[in-house]
mmCIF file with all atom_site columns, C-alpha atoms in Angstrom:
data_model
loop_
_atom_site.group_PDB
_atom_site.id
_atom_site.type_symbol
_atom_site.label_atom_id
_atom_site.label_alt_id
_atom_site.label_comp_id
_atom_site.label_asym_id
_atom_site.label_entity_id
_atom_site.label_seq_id
_atom_site.pdbx_PDB_ins_code
_atom_site.Cartn_x
_atom_site.Cartn_y
_atom_site.Cartn_z
_atom_site.occupancy
_atom_site.B_iso_or_equiv
_atom_site.pdbx_formal_charge
_atom_site.auth_seq_id
_atom_site.auth_comp_id
_atom_site.auth_asym_id
_atom_site.auth_atom_id
_atom_site.pdbx_PDB_model_num
ATOM 1   C CA . MET A 1 1   ? 116.526 93.334  24.243 1.00 81.00 ? 1122 MET A CA 1
ATOM 2   C CA . THR A 1 2   ? 115.979 89.964  22.113 1.00 92.00 ? 1123 THR A CA 1
ATOM 3   C CA . ALA A 1 3   ? 115.182 91.227  18.291 1.00 95.00 ? 1124 ALA A CA 1
ATOM 4   C CA . LEU A 1 4   ? 111.807 89.680  18.823 1.00 97.00 ? 1125 LEU A CA 1
ATOM 5   C CA . ARG A 1 5   ? 110.813 91.853  21.770 1.00 97.00 ? 1126 ARG A CA 1
ATOM 6   C CA . PHE A 1 6   ? 112.391 95.180  19.880 1.00 97.00 ? 1127 PHE A CA 1
ATOM 7   C CA . VAL A 1 7   ? 110.560 94.167  16.946 1.00 98.00 ? 1128 VAL A CA 1
ATOM 8   C CA . ARG A 1 8   ? 107.427 94.291  18.645 1.00 98.00 ? 1129 ARG A CA 1
ATOM 9   C CA . SER A 1 9   ? 108.140 97.653  20.406 1.00 98.00 ? 1130 SER A CA 1
ATOM 10  C CA . VAL A 1 10  ? 108.758 98.902  17.043 1.00 98.00 ? 1131 VAL A CA 1
ATOM 11  C CA . TRP A 1 11  ? 105.238 97.278  15.851 1.00 97.00 ? 1132 TRP A CA 1
ATOM 12  C CA . GLU A 1 12  ? 103.047 98.821  18.788 1.00 96.00 ? 1133 GLU A CA 1
ATOM 13  C CA . SER A 1 13  ? 104.856 102.119 18.117 1.00 96.00 ? 1134 SER A CA 1
ATOM 14  C CA . PHE A 1 14  ? 103.337 101.688 14.951 1.00 95.00 ? 1135 PHE A CA 1
ATOM 15  C CA . ARG A 1 15  ? 100.144 100.904 15.951 1.00 94.00 ? 1136 ARG A CA 1
ATOM 16  C CA . ALA A 1 16  ? 100.101 104.185 18.649 1.00 93.00 ? 1137 ALA A CA 1
ATOM 17  C CA . ASN A 1 17  ? 101.641 106.904 15.989 1.00 92.00 ? 1138 ASN A CA 1
ATOM 18  C CA . SER A 1 18  ? 100.533 105.791 12.693 1.00 89.00 ? 1139 SER A CA 1
ATOM 19  C CA . GLY A 1 19  ? 96.996  106.610 11.003 1.00 87.00 ? 1140 GLY A CA 1
ATOM 20  C CA . LEU A 1 20  ? 97.374  103.549 8.247  1.00 88.00 ? 1141 LEU A CA 1
ATOM 21  C CA . GLU A 1 21  ? 98.449  100.402 10.378 1.00 86.00 ? 1142 GLU A CA 1
ATOM 22  C CA . PRO A 1 22  ? 96.147  100.400 13.408 1.00 79.00 ? 1143 PRO A CA 1
ATOM 23  C CA . ARG A 1 23  ? 93.168  100.916 10.947 1.00 84.00 ? 1144 ARG A CA 1
ATOM 24  C CA . LEU A 1 24  ? 94.343  98.117  8.331  1.00 89.00 ? 1145 LEU A CA 1
ATOM 25  C CA . LEU A 1 25  ? 96.667  95.347  10.068 1.00 91.00 ? 1146 LEU A CA 1
ATOM 26  C CA . ASP A 1 26  ? 95.324  96.054  13.613 1.00 89.00 ? 1147 ASP A CA 1
ATOM 27  C CA . ASN A 1 27  ? 95.554  91.859  14.096 1.00 93.00 ? 1148 ASN A CA 1
ATOM 28  C CA . LEU A 1 28  ? 98.570  91.611  12.490 1.00 96.00 ? 1149 LEU A CA 1
ATOM 29  C CA . ARG A 1 29  ? 101.211 89.381  15.038 1.00 98.00 ? 1150 ARG A CA 1
ATOM 30  C CA . VAL A 1 30  ? 105.198 89.569  15.328 1.00 98.00 ? 1151 VAL A CA 1
ATOM 31  C CA . THR A 1 31  ? 105.876 85.760  15.688 1.00 98.00 ? 1152 THR A CA 1
ATOM 32  C CA . ALA A 1 32  ? 109.076 85.494  15.718 1.00 98.00 ? 1153 ALA A CA 1
ATOM 33  C CA . ALA A 1 33  ? 112.388 87.534  14.920 1.00 98.00 ? 1154 ALA A CA 1
ATOM 34  C CA . LYS A 1 34  ? 115.861 87.118  14.923 1.00 96.00 ? 1155 LYS A CA 1
ATOM 35  C CA . PRO A 1 35  ? 118.445 89.901  13.175 1.00 96.00 ? 1156 PRO A CA 1
ATOM 36  C CA . GLY A 1 36  ? 117.596 90.234  9.644  1.00 96.00 ? 1157 GLY A CA 1
ATOM 37  C CA . LEU A 1 37  ? 114.208 88.069  9.712  1.00 98.00 ? 1158 LEU A CA 1
ATOM 38  C CA . VAL A 1 38  ? 111.131 88.480  11.270 1.00 99.00 ? 1159 VAL A CA 1
ATOM 39  C CA . ASN A 1 39  ? 107.669 86.275  10.914 1.00 99.00 ? 1160 ASN A CA 1
ATOM 40  C CA . PHE A 1 40  ? 104.304 87.514  11.273 1.00 98.00 ? 1161 PHE A CA 1
ATOM 41  C CA . GLU A 1 41  ? 100.618 86.384  10.770 1.00 98.00 ? 1162 GLU A CA 1
ATOM 42  C CA . LEU A 1 42  ? 97.129  88.178  10.139 1.00 98.00 ? 1163 LEU A CA 1
ATOM 43  C CA . ASP A 1 43  ? 93.860  86.828  10.013 1.00 98.00 ? 1164 ASP A CA 1
ATOM 44  C CA . ILE A 1 44  ? 92.241  87.937  6.918  1.00 98.00 ? 1165 ILE A CA 1
ATOM 45  C CA . LYS A 1 45  ? 89.139  90.232  7.904  1.00 97.00 ? 1166 LYS A CA 1
ATOM 46  C CA . LYS A 1 46  ? 86.074  91.885  5.807  1.00 97.00 ? 1167 LYS A CA 1
ATOM 47  C CA . GLU A 1 47  ? 88.329  94.973  5.811  1.00 96.00 ? 1168 GLU A CA 1
ATOM 48  C CA . HIS A 1 48  ? 91.245  92.941  4.365  1.00 96.00 ? 1169 HIS A CA 1
ATOM 49  C CA . THR A 1 49  ? 89.739  91.958  1.114  1.00 96.00 ? 1170 THR A CA 1
ATOM 50  C CA . ASN A 1 50  ? 88.285  93.665  -2.442 1.00 97.00 ? 1171 ASN A CA 1
ATOM 51  C CA . ARG A 1 51  ? 84.839  92.990  -4.003 1.00 96.00 ? 1172 ARG A CA 1
ATOM 52  C CA . LEU A 1 52  ? 85.397  89.690  -4.754 1.00 96.00 ? 1173 LEU A CA 1
ATOM 53  C CA . ASN A 1 53  ? 85.907  88.951  -1.150 1.00 96.00 ? 1174 ASN A CA 1
ATOM 54  C CA . ILE A 1 54  ? 89.335  87.712  -1.603 1.00 97.00 ? 1175 ILE A CA 1
ATOM 55  C CA . LEU A 1 55  ? 92.031  89.377  -0.200 1.00 97.00 ? 1176 LEU A CA 1
ATOM 56  C CA . HIS A 1 56  ? 92.954  92.747  -1.532 1.00 97.00 ? 1177 HIS A CA 1
ATOM 57  C CA . GLY A 1 57  ? 96.473  93.624  -3.237 1.00 97.00 ? 1178 GLY A CA 1
ATOM 58  C CA . GLY A 1 58  ? 96.602  96.461  -1.207 1.00 96.00 ? 1179 GLY A CA 1
ATOM 59  C CA . THR A 1 59  ? 96.668  94.703  1.632  1.00 97.00 ? 1180 THR A CA 1
ATOM 60  C CA . ILE A 1 60  ? 99.356  92.934  0.530  1.00 98.00 ? 1181 ILE A CA 1
ATOM 61  C CA . ALA A 1 61  ? 101.464 95.838  -0.500 1.00 98.00 ? 1182 ALA A CA 1
ATOM 62  C CA . SER A 1 62  ? 100.653 97.573  3.017  1.00 97.00 ? 1183 SER A CA 1
ATOM 63  C CA . MET A 1 63  ? 102.280 94.529  4.082  1.00 97.00 ? 1184 MET A CA 1
ATOM 64  C CA . VAL A 1 64  ? 104.959 94.128  2.388  1.00 98.00 ? 1185 VAL A CA 1
ATOM 65  C CA . ASP A 1 65  ? 105.688 98.071  3.619  1.00 97.00 ? 1186 ASP A CA 1
ATOM 66  C CA . LEU A 1 66  ? 105.189 97.109  7.031  1.00 97.00 ? 1187 LEU A CA 1
ATOM 67  C CA . GLY A 1 67  ? 107.350 94.091  6.841  1.00 98.00 ? 1188 GLY A CA 1
ATOM 68  C CA . GLY A 1 68  ? 110.211 95.528  5.191  1.00 98.00 ? 1189 GLY A CA 1
ATOM 69  C CA . SER A 1 69  ? 110.047 98.301  8.387  1.00 98.00 ? 1190 SER A CA 1
ATOM 70  C CA . LEU A 1 70  ? 109.927 95.313  11.185 1.00 98.00 ? 1191 LEU A CA 1
ATOM 71  C CA . ALA A 1 71  ? 112.872 93.601  8.863  1.00 99.00 ? 1192 ALA A CA 1
ATOM 72  C CA . VAL A 1 72  ? 114.884 96.635  9.545  1.00 98.00 ? 1193 VAL A CA 1
ATOM 73  C CA . ALA A 1 73  ? 113.864 97.375  13.187 1.00 98.00 ? 1194 ALA A CA 1
ATOM 74  C CA . SER A 1 74  ? 114.851 93.399  13.348 1.00 98.00 ? 1195 SER A CA 1
ATOM 75  C CA . ARG A 1 75  ? 118.347 94.707  13.144 1.00 97.00 ? 1196 ARG A CA 1
ATOM 76  C CA . GLY A 1 76  ? 118.140 97.494  15.805 1.00 97.00 ? 1197 GLY A CA 1
ATOM 77  C CA . LEU A 1 77  ? 117.064 100.420 13.892 1.00 97.00 ? 1198 LEU A CA 1
ATOM 78  C CA . PHE A 1 78  ? 113.743 102.097 15.880 1.00 98.00 ? 1199 PHE A CA 1
ATOM 79  C CA . ALA A 1 79  ? 113.146 104.848 13.367 1.00 96.00 ? 1200 ALA A CA 1
ATOM 80  C CA . THR A 1 80  ? 113.200 102.570 9.897  1.00 97.00 ? 1201 THR A CA 1
ATOM 81  C CA . GLY A 1 81  ? 113.277 104.815 7.505  1.00 96.00 ? 1202 GLY A CA 1
ATOM 82  C CA . VAL A 1 82  ? 111.375 105.767 4.294  1.00 98.00 ? 1203 VAL A CA 1
ATOM 83  C CA . SER A 1 83  ? 110.449 104.077 1.551  1.00 98.00 ? 1204 SER A CA 1
ATOM 84  C CA . THR A 1 84  ? 112.260 104.510 -1.878 1.00 98.00 ? 1205 THR A CA 1
ATOM 85  C CA . ASP A 1 85  ? 110.834 101.334 -3.911 1.00 98.00 ? 1206 ASP A CA 1
ATOM 86  C CA . LEU A 1 86  ? 108.381 98.901  -2.889 1.00 98.00 ? 1207 LEU A CA 1
ATOM 87  C CA . ASN A 1 87  ? 107.706 95.918  -5.363 1.00 99.00 ? 1208 ASN A CA 1
ATOM 88  C CA . VAL A 1 88  ? 104.751 93.669  -5.071 1.00 99.00 ? 1209 VAL A CA 1
ATOM 89  C CA . THR A 1 89  ? 104.460 90.075  -7.074 1.00 98.00 ? 1210 THR A CA 1
ATOM 90  C CA . TYR A 1 90  ? 100.737 88.323  -7.206 1.00 98.00 ? 1211 TYR A CA 1
ATOM 91  C CA . LEU A 1 91  ? 100.874 84.667  -7.647 1.00 98.00 ? 1212 LEU A CA 1
ATOM 92  C CA . SER A 1 92  ? 97.467  83.994  -6.607 1.00 96.00 ? 1213 SER A CA 1
ATOM 93  C CA . SER A 1 93  ? 94.668  84.726  -4.745 1.00 92.00 ? 1214 SER A CA 1
ATOM 94  C CA . GLY A 1 94  ? 95.721  84.917  -0.755 1.00 94.00 ? 1215 GLY A CA 1
ATOM 95  C CA . GLY A 1 95  ? 92.428  83.967  0.534  1.00 96.00 ? 1216 GLY A CA 1
ATOM 96  C CA . LYS A 1 96  ? 89.080  85.029  2.012  1.00 97.00 ? 1217 LYS A CA 1
ATOM 97  C CA . VAL A 1 97  ? 87.608  86.314  5.419  1.00 98.00 ? 1218 VAL A CA 1
ATOM 98  C CA . GLY A 1 98  ? 88.834  83.693  8.114  1.00 98.00 ? 1219 GLY A CA 1
ATOM 99  C CA . ASP A 1 99  ? 92.025  82.529  6.343  1.00 98.00 ? 1220 ASP A CA 1
ATOM 100 C CA . LYS A 1 100 ? 95.385  82.952  7.519  1.00 98.00 ? 1221 LYS A CA 1
ATOM 101 C CA . ILE A 1 101 ? 98.602  84.626  6.321  1.00 98.00 ? 1222 ILE A CA 1
ATOM 102 C CA . LEU A 1 102 ? 102.112 83.841  7.151  1.00 99.00 ? 1223 LEU A CA 1
ATOM 103 C CA . ALA A 1 103 ? 104.933 85.853  5.975  1.00 99.00 ? 1224 ALA A CA 1
ATOM 104 C CA . GLU A 1 104 ? 108.156 86.324  6.321  1.00 99.00 ? 1225 GLU A CA 1
ATOM 105 C CA . VAL A 1 105 ? 110.909 88.952  5.874  1.00 99.00 ? 1226 VAL A CA 1
ATOM 106 C CA . SER A 1 106 ? 114.282 89.359  5.997  1.00 99.00 ? 1227 SER A CA 1
ATOM 107 C CA . CYS A 1 107 ? 116.800 91.945  5.549  1.00 98.00 ? 1228 CYS A CA 1
ATOM 108 C CA . ASP A 1 108 ? 118.686 91.320  2.883  1.00 98.00 ? 1229 ASP A CA 1
ATOM 109 C CA . LYS A 1 109 ? 121.245 93.842  2.900  1.00 98.00 ? 1230 LYS A CA 1
ATOM 110 C CA . PHE A 1 110 ? 121.863 96.687  5.914  1.00 96.00 ? 1231 PHE A CA 1
ATOM 111 C CA . GLY A 1 111 ? 124.110 99.383  4.895  1.00 96.00 ? 1232 GLY A CA 1
ATOM 112 C CA . LYS A 1 112 ? 124.459 103.049 6.439  1.00 97.00 ? 1233 LYS A CA 1
ATOM 113 C CA . THR A 1 113 ? 121.841 104.517 3.332  1.00 98.00 ? 1234 THR A CA 1
ATOM 114 C CA . LEU A 1 114 ? 119.770 101.896 2.459  1.00 98.00 ? 1235 LEU A CA 1
ATOM 115 C CA . ALA A 1 115 ? 118.234 98.997  3.771  1.00 99.00 ? 1236 ALA A CA 1
ATOM 116 C CA . TYR A 1 116 ? 116.934 96.240  0.989  1.00 99.00 ? 1237 TYR A CA 1
ATOM 117 C CA . THR A 1 117 ? 114.203 93.995  2.039  1.00 99.00 ? 1238 THR A CA 1
ATOM 118 C CA . SER A 1 118 ? 112.450 90.660  0.609  1.00 99.00 ? 1239 SER A CA 1
ATOM 119 C CA . ILE A 1 119 ? 109.457 89.022  1.816  1.00 99.00 ? 1240 ILE A CA 1
ATOM 120 C CA . LYS A 1 120 ? 107.026 86.147  1.246  1.00 99.00 ? 1241 LYS A CA 1
ATOM 121 C CA . PHE A 1 121 ? 103.600 85.348  1.981  1.00 99.00 ? 1242 PHE A CA 1
ATOM 122 C CA . ALA A 1 122 ? 102.348 82.038  2.425  1.00 98.00 ? 1243 ALA A CA 1
ATOM 123 C CA . ASN A 1 123 ? 98.551  80.143  3.659  1.00 98.00 ? 1244 ASN A CA 1
ATOM 124 C CA . THR A 1 124 ? 98.575  77.812  6.154  1.00 97.00 ? 1245 THR A CA 1
ATOM 125 C CA . LYS A 1 125 ? 99.122  74.599  3.679  1.00 97.00 ? 1246 LYS A CA 1
ATOM 126 C CA . GLY A 1 126 ? 102.632 76.802  3.086  1.00 97.00 ? 1247 GLY A CA 1
ATOM 127 C CA . GLU A 1 127 ? 101.590 77.405  -0.823 1.00 98.00 ? 1248 GLU A CA 1
ATOM 128 C CA . VAL A 1 128 ? 103.336 81.290  -1.343 1.00 98.00 ? 1249 VAL A CA 1
ATOM 129 C CA . PHE A 1 129 ? 100.623 83.568  -3.021 1.00 98.00 ? 1250 PHE A CA 1
ATOM 130 C CA . ALA A 1 130 ? 102.371 86.869  -3.019 1.00 99.00 ? 1251 ALA A CA 1
ATOM 131 C CA . ARG A 1 131 ? 106.471 88.001  -2.974 1.00 99.00 ? 1252 ARG A CA 1
ATOM 132 C CA . GLY A 1 132 ? 107.732 91.490  -2.350 1.00 99.00 ? 1253 GLY A CA 1
ATOM 133 C CA . SER A 1 133 ? 110.686 93.626  -1.936 1.00 99.00 ? 1254 SER A CA 1
ATOM 134 C CA . HIS A 1 134 ? 111.053 97.400  -0.057 1.00 99.00 ? 1255 HIS A CA 1
ATOM 135 C CA . THR A 1 135 ? 114.238 99.142  -0.470 1.00 99.00 ? 1256 THR A CA 1
ATOM 136 C CA . LYS A 1 136 ? 114.530 102.003 2.640  1.00 99.00 ? 1257 LYS A CA 1
ATOM 137 C CA . PHE A 1 137 ? 116.511 104.965 2.946  1.00 99.00 ? 1258 PHE A CA 1
ATOM 138 C CA . VAL A 1 138 ? 117.531 105.016 6.628  1.00 98.00 ? 1259 VAL A CA 1
ATOM 139 C CA . ALA A 1 139 ? 120.745 107.188 6.659  1.00 97.00 ? 1260 ALA A CA 1
ATOM 140 C CA . LEU A 1 140 ? 118.772 109.493 9.456  1.00 97.00 ? 1261 LEU A CA 1
ATOM 141 C CA . ALA A 1 141 ? 117.360 106.654 10.975 1.00 96.00 ? 1262 ALA A CA 1
ATOM 142 C CA . TRP A 1 142 ? 120.690 105.962 12.447 1.00 96.00 ? 1263 TRP A CA 1
ATOM 143 C CA . LYS A 1 143 ? 120.348 108.840 14.820 1.00 96.00 ? 1264 LYS A CA 1
ATOM 144 C CA . ASP A 1 144 ? 117.333 107.664 16.629 1.00 96.00 ? 1265 ASP A CA 1
ATOM 145 C CA . PRO A 1 145 ? 118.052 107.070 20.393 1.00 96.00 ? 1266 PRO A CA 1
ATOM 146 C CA . GLN A 1 146 ? 115.842 104.452 20.831 1.00 96.00 ? 1267 GLN A CA 1
ATOM 147 C CA . ASN A 1 147 ? 117.833 102.318 18.400 1.00 96.00 ? 1268 ASN A CA 1
ATOM 148 C CA . ILE A 1 148 ? 119.944 99.302  19.835 1.00 94.00 ? 1269 ILE A CA 1
ATOM 149 C CA . VAL A 1 149 ? 121.785 98.076  16.925 1.00 94.00 ? 1270 VAL A CA 1
ATOM 150 C CA . GLU A 1 150 ? 125.067 97.667  18.495 1.00 92.00 ? 1271 GLU A CA 1
ATOM 151 C CA . GLU A 1 151 ? 122.990 95.479  21.277 1.00 92.00 ? 1272 GLU A CA 1
ATOM 152 C CA . ILE A 1 152 ? 121.257 93.098  18.115 1.00 91.00 ? 1273 ILE A CA 1
ATOM 153 C CA . LYS A 1 153 ? 125.100 92.831  16.711 1.00 89.00 ? 1274 LYS A CA 1
ATOM 154 C CA . ARG A 1 154 ? 126.437 91.549  20.362 1.00 90.00 ? 1275 ARG A CA 1
ATOM 155 C CA . LEU A 1 155 ? 123.013 89.308  20.640 1.00 82.00 ? 1276 LEU A CA 1
ATOM 156 C CA . GLU A 1 156 ? 123.626 88.173  17.182 1.00 81.00 ? 1277 GLU A CA 1
ATOM 157 C CA . SER A 1 157 ? 127.310 86.937  17.662 1.00 84.00 ? 1278 SER A CA 1
ATOM 158 C CA . GLU A 1 158 ? 127.043 85.535  21.085 1.00 83.00 ? 1279 GLU A CA 1
ATOM 159 C CA . SER A 1 159 ? 123.780 82.913  19.324 1.00 78.00 ? 1280 SER A CA 1
ATOM 160 C CA . SER A 1 160 ? 126.494 82.102  15.943 1.00 77.00 ? 1281 SER A CA 1
ATOM 161 C CA . SER A 1 161 ? 129.458 81.265  18.405 1.00 75.00 ? 1282 SER A CA 1
ATOM 162 C CA . SER A 1 162 ? 127.437 79.130  20.563 1.00 66.00 ? 1283 SER A CA 1
#
C-alpha cells in the first residue's frame, strides 16, 4: 500500500471515529503523501471562521494537531499516538470563506517513543500565514495490528534507490 493510500485510510478512520475532525474538518482533502511528508488542503467555510469572518486560530490549531497525526501515519503507524506538545505561530490572516488553505506537514523525527512534526500553511498565492509543530507520544501506537511501518520503509528504500 502506498503512503498516500494509507494516510487517506487513517484520515477516513478519524472521520468515522472522532468527535471533532468530522465536524470541523470534514472537507479536508489529503492531496499527496510519501513517507514523512503529507500535503492537504481545506476550503474555508463559515464554520472555520471567527467573528471577524476570517480563519479562526482554533481551526489552524486543529489542523496542526491532525496534520501531525497524518505525518506520523505517513511513516506507517495507523494509531498515531497522543499529543505531548503543540505549537502554532500565526503570521497573518489565513483567509476568509471561499479561500483555500494549502498545508505541508513533515515528520521530522520518528522514534520508538516520540515523533516530532512541523507544518506550514499557505494560501493559493504561496504566502505562508501560519506554521506549527506537534510532538506525539507514539510508544503504544507501535502495537497496532493495522500498522504498515515495514512496508512503508521498503517502499521508501525502493523509491530512493531508483
